Amino acid sequence: MTFSKLLIAAAAGAASALLFVGLVFQSGSAVTLALAAPIPIFIASLGWGSVAGLIAAIVAAGVVVAISGLFSGGVLLFVSMSLPAAIAGHLAGLAKPAAEPETTLPAPAGAQPGLEWYPPERILFAIALMSAAACIGLGWYLGYDVATLKPEIMDALRQSNSTGQINDVEIDAVASLLLSLVPLVQPAILTLILAVGLYLGAWVTRVSDRLPRPRDDLPTSLHLPPIALAVFAVGLAGSFLSGPAEQVALVLCGAFGMAFTFVGLARLHARTRGRSNRGLLLFVSYAAITILSFPLFVFTCLGVYDTVRRMRAGPPQTP
């Protein structure tokens, strides 16, 4: 590895750490910056190789520990964002020689043997799986305990309820609801951060002419393998249990539910192509998701339906 690549990897790791360190210090204004922490690592991995991405991930965690003095802060960044970003960037850079079609027809004039790149559906599956594993691992490492967190959340709700319009019974109910949603929402947000970060990182790397992978047509190529449906079904079934098993199942539901939502949104983009009102349909759909949130469930179902439909159709037939 050349010195210039090592320097770029270290700079990318430092940039990721600076974006994330505000969250370690519990600064509310730095939450938005923390969401962009994986992007420099994606850029390093996609543009300068998998080793550069891994070095950037390690440097990012080390810089956070050095700035904050908290080892847990470095672990939080490394497990949740840095390492998954380096792995996803590595997967996006994998390619092999494309298989030649079994046909006796002559090849087109000027045709060159191409490469078969790692499919987007497997990258999305890996992101969802890493998000779930990161949330489960961090929950175990940080000691996630509903009984311990509930009094703190109730105190925060009491402080925000300065007018006294909500009594203690209602505050207890709201705190219980929030705690029950944490194992579901947290992995979903992490899957969203990593997937969008990979897209933005690939866009920046492509603009700088450093991305060897050609642009994927995501509206038509973004799917999920059948095993994702099985994992999601196991998560749904386990959510009816109690205790740690329920929390692990909710983590799986959150991570893979967001992945299926991406597939559903990709189908929306694909089916609205060529329509005169496409811009309006996309604007209304994303505005409804942003304002109301529950339309996400519709696109999750659409993503599940797409996976079931492709399973029934079987593997594509080669001519």
Short mmCIF file of C-alpha atoms in Angstrom, two decimals:
data_model
loop_
_atom_site.label_atom_id
_atom_site.label_comp_id
_atom_site.label_asym_id
_atom_site.label_seq_id
_atom_site.Cartn_x
_atom_site.Cartn_y
_atom_site.Cartn_z
CA MET A 1 0.00 0.00 0.00
CA THR A 2 1.47 3.33 -1.05
CA PHE A 3 2.01 6.22 1.33
CA SER A 4 -0.53 8.38 -0.51
CA LYS A 5 -3.26 5.75 -0.05
CA LEU A 6 -2.36 5.39 3.61
CA LEU A 7 -2.57 9.15 4.05
CA ILE A 8 -5.96 9.30 2.31
CA ALA A 9 -7.27 6.45 4.47
CA ALA A 10 -6.09 8.18 7.64
CA ALA A 11 -7.68 11.46 6.53
CA ALA A 12 -10.95 9.70 5.77
CA GLY A 13 -10.93 8.05 9.20
CA ALA A 14 -10.22 11.36 10.92
CA ALA A 15 -13.06 13.04 9.00
CA SER A 16 -15.45 10.26 10.01
CA ALA A 17 -14.40 10.59 13.65
CA LEU A 18 -14.88 14.36 13.68
CA LEU A 19 -18.37 13.92 12.26
CA PHE A 20 -19.23 11.35 14.92
CA VAL A 21 -17.53 12.68 18.04
CA GLY A 22 -20.27 15.22 18.74
CA LEU A 23 -22.66 12.34 19.35
CA VAL A 24 -20.27 10.87 21.92
CA PHE A 25 -20.36 14.17 23.81
CA GLN A 26 -24.19 14.01 23.60
CA SER A 27 -24.47 17.22 21.61
CA GLY A 28 -27.96 17.44 20.12
CA SER A 29 -26.85 19.73 17.29
CA ALA A 30 -24.23 17.17 16.18
CA VAL A 31 -26.67 14.33 15.54
CA THR A 32 -27.08 15.30 11.89
CA LEU A 33 -23.31 15.35 11.37
CA ALA A 34 -22.99 11.93 13.02
CA LEU A 35 -25.35 10.47 10.41
CA ALA A 36 -22.76 11.29 7.74
CA ALA A 37 -19.89 9.58 9.57
CA PRO A 38 -19.78 6.46 7.32
CA ILE A 39 -19.50 8.47 4.07
CA PRO A 40 -15.71 9.21 4.26
CA ILE A 41 -15.04 5.53 4.90
CA PHE A 42 -17.23 4.55 1.95
CA ILE A 43 -15.28 6.98 -0.24
CA ALA A 44 -11.93 5.58 0.91
CA SER A 45 -13.02 1.98 0.37
CA LEU A 46 -14.68 2.53 -3.02
CA GLY A 47 -12.03 4.83 -4.46
CA TRP A 48 -8.79 3.55 -2.95
CA GLY A 49 -9.48 -0.08 -2.12
CA SER A 50 -10.73 -2.29 0.69
CA VAL A 51 -7.53 -1.98 2.73
CA ALA A 52 -7.89 1.80 2.72
CA GLY A 53 -11.46 1.45 3.94
CA LEU A 54 -10.42 -0.85 6.79
CA ILE A 55 -7.60 1.48 7.84
CA ALA A 56 -10.01 4.42 7.75
CA ALA A 57 -12.43 2.51 9.99
CA ILE A 58 -9.69 1.74 12.54
CA VAL A 59 -8.35 5.31 12.47
CA ALA A 60 -11.86 6.71 12.98
CA ALA A 61 -12.39 4.64 16.11
CA GLY A 62 -8.95 5.55 17.44
CA VAL A 63 -9.47 9.28 16.89
CA VAL A 64 -12.82 9.17 18.72
CA VAL A 65 -11.14 7.47 21.69
CA ALA A 66 -8.32 10.01 21.64
CA ILE A 67 -10.66 13.02 21.52
CA SER A 68 -13.33 11.86 23.93
CA GLY A 69 -11.24 9.69 26.23
CA LEU A 70 -14.03 7.09 26.11
CA PHE A 71 -13.15 3.65 24.80
CA SER A 72 -16.86 2.89 24.48
CA GLY A 73 -17.21 5.81 22.05
CA GLY A 74 -14.66 4.27 19.69
CA VAL A 75 -16.35 0.89 19.98
CA LEU A 76 -19.71 2.49 19.21
CA LEU A 77 -18.41 4.10 16.01
CA PHE A 78 -16.39 1.07 14.89
CA VAL A 79 -19.13 -1.52 15.40
CA SER A 80 -22.11 0.50 14.24
CA MET A 81 -20.73 2.49 11.29
CA SER A 82 -17.01 2.23 10.52
CA LEU A 83 -16.59 -1.52 10.14
CA PRO A 84 -19.95 -2.06 8.33
CA ALA A 85 -19.05 0.78 5.95
CA ALA A 86 -15.66 -0.79 5.20
CA ILE A 87 -17.24 -4.20 4.60
CA ALA A 88 -20.03 -2.82 2.41
CA GLY A 89 -17.50 -0.82 0.41
CA HIS A 90 -15.42 -3.98 -0.04
CA LEU A 91 -18.46 -5.89 -1.30
CA ALA A 92 -19.35 -3.10 -3.73
CA GLY A 93 -15.85 -3.35 -5.20
CA LEU A 94 -15.94 -7.11 -5.79
CA ALA A 95 -16.08 -8.23 -9.43
CA LYS A 96 -15.35 -11.29 -11.52
CA PRO A 97 -15.15 -11.91 -15.27
CA ALA A 98 -18.64 -12.16 -16.74
CA ALA A 99 -19.63 -15.58 -18.02
CA GLU A 100 -19.85 -15.76 -21.79
CA PRO A 101 -23.36 -16.54 -23.08
CA GLU A 102 -23.93 -20.01 -24.46
CA THR A 103 -24.84 -19.03 -27.98
CA THR A 104 -23.53 -19.62 -31.47
CA LEU A 105 -24.37 -16.08 -32.58
CA PRO A 106 -21.34 -13.91 -33.36
CA ALA A 107 -20.41 -11.27 -30.81
CA PRO A 108 -21.20 -7.67 -31.70
CA ALA A 109 -18.41 -5.73 -33.35
CA GLY A 110 -16.13 -4.08 -30.80
CA ALA A 111 -17.59 -6.01 -27.85
CA GLN A 112 -15.23 -6.44 -24.92
CA PRO A 113 -15.46 -9.01 -22.13
CA GLY A 114 -16.94 -7.29 -19.09
CA LEU A 115 -17.04 -7.83 -15.38
CA GLU A 116 -19.83 -9.16 -13.22
CA TRP A 117 -20.05 -6.99 -10.11
CA TYR A 118 -21.30 -8.04 -6.71
CA PRO A 119 -25.09 -7.66 -6.98
CA PRO A 120 -26.82 -4.79 -5.15
CA GLU A 121 -29.33 -7.18 -3.57
CA ARG A 122 -26.57 -8.98 -1.68
CA ILE A 123 -24.99 -5.70 -0.61
CA LEU A 124 -28.33 -4.54 0.81
CA PHE A 125 -28.77 -7.89 2.56
CA ALA A 126 -25.28 -7.57 4.07
CA ILE A 127 -26.02 -4.03 5.27
CA ALA A 128 -29.24 -5.15 6.98
CA LEU A 129 -27.48 -8.13 8.56
CA MET A 130 -24.58 -5.99 9.81
CA SER A 131 -27.00 -3.40 11.21
CA ALA A 132 -28.85 -6.08 13.16
CA ALA A 133 -25.62 -7.66 14.41
CA ALA A 134 -24.23 -4.25 15.42
CA CYS A 135 -27.34 -3.33 17.44
CA ILE A 136 -27.40 -6.72 19.16
CA GLY A 137 -23.68 -6.59 19.94
CA LEU A 138 -23.77 -3.01 21.21
CA GLY A 139 -26.85 -3.74 23.28
CA TRP A 140 -24.96 -6.55 24.98
CA TYR A 141 -21.75 -4.51 25.34
CA LEU A 142 -23.41 -1.35 26.68
CA GLY A 143 -25.84 -3.29 28.86
CA TYR A 144 -29.18 -2.33 27.34
CA ASP A 145 -31.76 -2.77 30.09
CA VAL A 146 -35.34 -1.54 29.86
CA ALA A 147 -35.72 -1.43 33.65
CA THR A 148 -32.68 0.85 33.95
CA LEU A 149 -33.56 3.19 31.09
CA LYS A 150 -37.24 3.67 31.91
CA PRO A 151 -36.75 5.98 34.94
CA GLU A 152 -34.36 8.17 32.93
CA ILE A 153 -36.85 8.52 30.07
CA MET A 154 -39.66 9.28 32.51
CA ASP A 155 -37.55 12.01 34.12
CA ALA A 156 -36.85 13.50 30.68
CA LEU A 157 -40.57 13.44 29.86
CA ARG A 158 -41.42 15.13 33.17
CA GLN A 159 -38.92 17.90 32.46
CA SER A 160 -40.41 18.50 29.02
CA ASN A 161 -43.91 18.50 30.56
CA SER A 162 -43.48 21.86 32.26
CA THR A 163 -47.17 22.74 31.98
CA GLY A 164 -48.26 19.56 33.74
CA GLN A 165 -50.79 18.57 31.10
CA ILE A 166 -49.70 14.90 31.26
CA ASN A 167 -50.00 12.94 34.49
CA ASP A 168 -47.61 10.25 35.73
CA VAL A 169 -49.72 7.40 34.39
CA GLU A 170 -49.59 8.81 30.87
CA ILE A 171 -45.87 9.53 31.19
CA ASP A 172 -45.31 5.89 32.22
CA ALA A 173 -47.28 4.70 29.20
CA VAL A 174 -45.33 6.94 26.81
CA ALA A 175 -42.00 5.81 28.29
CA SER A 176 -43.00 2.15 27.91
CA LEU A 177 -43.97 2.76 24.29
CA LEU A 178 -40.70 4.51 23.49
CA LEU A 179 -38.66 1.73 25.08
CA SER A 180 -40.57 -0.92 23.16
CA LEU A 181 -39.80 0.87 19.89
CA VAL A 182 -36.05 1.30 20.46
CA PRO A 183 -35.07 -2.27 19.37
CA LEU A 184 -37.19 -1.80 16.23
CA VAL A 185 -36.31 1.75 15.24
CA GLN A 186 -32.58 1.77 16.02
CA PRO A 187 -31.53 -0.97 13.53
CA ALA A 188 -33.89 0.49 10.92
CA ILE A 189 -32.19 3.88 11.20
CA LEU A 190 -28.74 2.28 11.07
CA THR A 191 -29.70 0.37 7.90
CA LEU A 192 -30.96 3.64 6.43
CA ILE A 193 -27.73 5.47 7.34
CA LEU A 194 -25.47 2.80 5.85
CA ALA A 195 -27.48 2.32 2.66
CA VAL A 196 -27.82 6.05 1.94
CA GLY A 197 -24.19 6.59 2.95
CA LEU A 198 -23.05 3.95 0.44
CA TYR A 199 -25.11 5.61 -2.30
CA LEU A 200 -23.71 9.08 -1.52
CA GLY A 201 -20.18 7.74 -1.16
CA ALA A 202 -20.42 6.01 -4.54
CA TRP A 203 -21.78 9.21 -6.09
CA VAL A 204 -18.89 11.32 -4.74
CA THR A 205 -16.32 8.72 -5.82
CA ARG A 206 -17.85 8.49 -9.29
CA VAL A 207 -17.81 12.28 -9.70
CA SER A 208 -14.11 12.29 -8.81
CA ASP A 209 -13.54 9.55 -11.42
CA ARG A 210 -12.22 7.08 -8.83
CA LEU A 211 -15.04 4.52 -8.90
CA PRO A 212 -14.31 1.49 -11.11
CA ARG A 213 -17.79 0.02 -10.69
CA PRO A 214 -20.31 1.15 -13.33
CA ARG A 215 -23.47 2.82 -12.17
CA ASP A 216 -26.19 0.35 -11.14
CA ASP A 217 -29.76 0.85 -12.27
CA LEU A 218 -31.12 0.57 -8.73
CA PRO A 219 -34.86 0.85 -9.58
CA THR A 220 -34.61 -2.41 -11.56
CA SER A 221 -31.68 -4.17 -9.86
CA LEU A 222 -32.39 -3.58 -6.17
CA HIS A 223 -33.99 -6.70 -4.69
CA LEU A 224 -33.40 -8.96 -1.71
CA PRO A 225 -32.48 -12.66 -1.77
CA PRO A 226 -35.05 -15.19 -0.51
CA ILE A 227 -33.10 -15.75 2.71
CA ALA A 228 -33.92 -12.17 3.74
CA LEU A 229 -37.60 -13.10 3.73
CA ALA A 230 -36.87 -16.07 6.00
CA VAL A 231 -34.91 -13.88 8.44
CA PHE A 232 -37.71 -11.30 8.46
CA ALA A 233 -40.29 -14.04 9.11
CA VAL A 234 -38.23 -15.38 12.02
CA GLY A 235 -38.06 -11.87 13.45
CA LEU A 236 -41.83 -11.42 13.16
CA ALA A 237 -42.46 -14.76 14.86
CA GLY A 238 -39.96 -14.03 17.64
CA SER A 239 -41.50 -10.63 18.36
CA PHE A 240 -44.36 -12.45 20.11
CA LEU A 241 -41.94 -13.82 22.71
CA SER A 242 -40.76 -12.00 25.81
CA GLY A 243 -37.46 -10.93 27.28
CA PRO A 244 -34.20 -10.78 25.32
CA ALA A 245 -35.59 -13.04 22.58
CA GLU A 246 -38.27 -10.47 21.81
CA GLN A 247 -35.71 -7.65 21.63
CA VAL A 248 -33.43 -9.62 19.27
CA ALA A 249 -36.43 -10.45 17.08
CA LEU A 250 -37.45 -6.78 16.96
CA VAL A 251 -33.91 -5.86 15.91
CA LEU A 252 -34.17 -8.28 12.98
CA CYS A 253 -37.59 -6.87 12.06
CA GLY A 254 -36.28 -3.31 12.12
CA ALA A 255 -33.15 -3.92 10.04
CA PHE A 256 -34.73 -6.14 7.40
CA GLY A 257 -37.97 -4.17 7.41
CA MET A 258 -36.01 -1.10 6.30
CA ALA A 259 -34.23 -3.19 3.68
CA PHE A 260 -37.57 -4.34 2.27
CA THR A 261 -38.70 -0.70 2.33
CA PHE A 262 -35.79 0.19 0.06
CA VAL A 263 -36.89 -2.53 -2.34
CA GLY A 264 -40.45 -1.20 -2.29
CA LEU A 265 -39.23 2.33 -3.03
CA ALA A 266 -37.12 0.98 -5.88
CA ARG A 267 -40.25 -0.60 -7.37
CA LEU A 268 -41.97 2.78 -7.12
CA HIS A 269 -39.17 4.42 -9.08
CA ALA A 270 -39.21 1.64 -11.68
CA ARG A 271 -42.98 1.61 -12.20
CA THR A 272 -43.27 5.38 -12.54
CA ARG A 273 -40.66 5.63 -15.28
CA GLY A 274 -41.98 7.19 -18.43
CA ARG A 275 -45.02 8.75 -16.78
CA SER A 276 -45.66 12.44 -17.15
CA ASN A 277 -46.61 12.79 -13.47
CA ARG A 278 -43.61 10.83 -12.17
CA GLY A 279 -42.12 13.79 -10.31
CA LEU A 280 -45.40 14.51 -8.54
CA LEU A 281 -45.88 10.86 -7.53
CA LEU A 282 -42.37 10.61 -6.10
CA PHE A 283 -42.70 13.94 -4.28
CA VAL A 284 -46.03 12.98 -2.72
CA SER A 285 -44.72 9.55 -1.69
CA TYR A 286 -41.60 10.85 0.02
CA ALA A 287 -43.47 13.76 1.59
CA ALA A 288 -46.01 11.33 3.05
CA ILE A 289 -43.19 9.18 4.44
CA THR A 290 -41.46 12.21 5.97
CA ILE A 291 -44.58 13.71 7.52
CA LEU A 292 -46.68 10.68 8.43
CA SER A 293 -44.09 7.84 8.69
CA PHE A 294 -46.70 5.05 8.47
CA PRO A 295 -46.59 4.94 4.60
CA LEU A 296 -43.23 3.22 5.12
CA PHE A 297 -45.23 0.12 6.00
CA VAL A 298 -46.84 0.17 2.54
CA PHE A 299 -43.46 0.14 0.81
CA THR A 300 -42.22 -2.55 3.20
CA CYS A 301 -45.12 -4.75 2.10
CA LEU A 302 -44.33 -3.92 -1.53
CA GLY A 303 -40.73 -5.01 -0.99
CA VAL A 304 -41.86 -8.26 0.63
CA TYR A 305 -44.26 -8.86 -2.28
CA ASP A 306 -41.45 -8.29 -4.78
CA THR A 307 -39.29 -10.90 -3.03
CA VAL A 308 -42.13 -13.44 -2.93
CA ARG A 309 -42.94 -12.81 -6.60
CA ARG A 310 -39.33 -13.37 -7.65
CA MET A 311 -39.18 -16.57 -5.59
CA ARG A 312 -42.23 -17.91 -7.41
CA ALA A 313 -40.86 -16.89 -10.79
CA GLY A 314 -37.66 -18.85 -10.15
CA PRO A 315 -34.19 -18.04 -11.49
CA PRO A 316 -34.04 -16.11 -14.77
CA GLN A 317 -33.76 -18.24 -17.89
CA THR A 318 -30.61 -17.81 -19.98
CA PRO A 319 -31.07 -17.94 -23.77
#
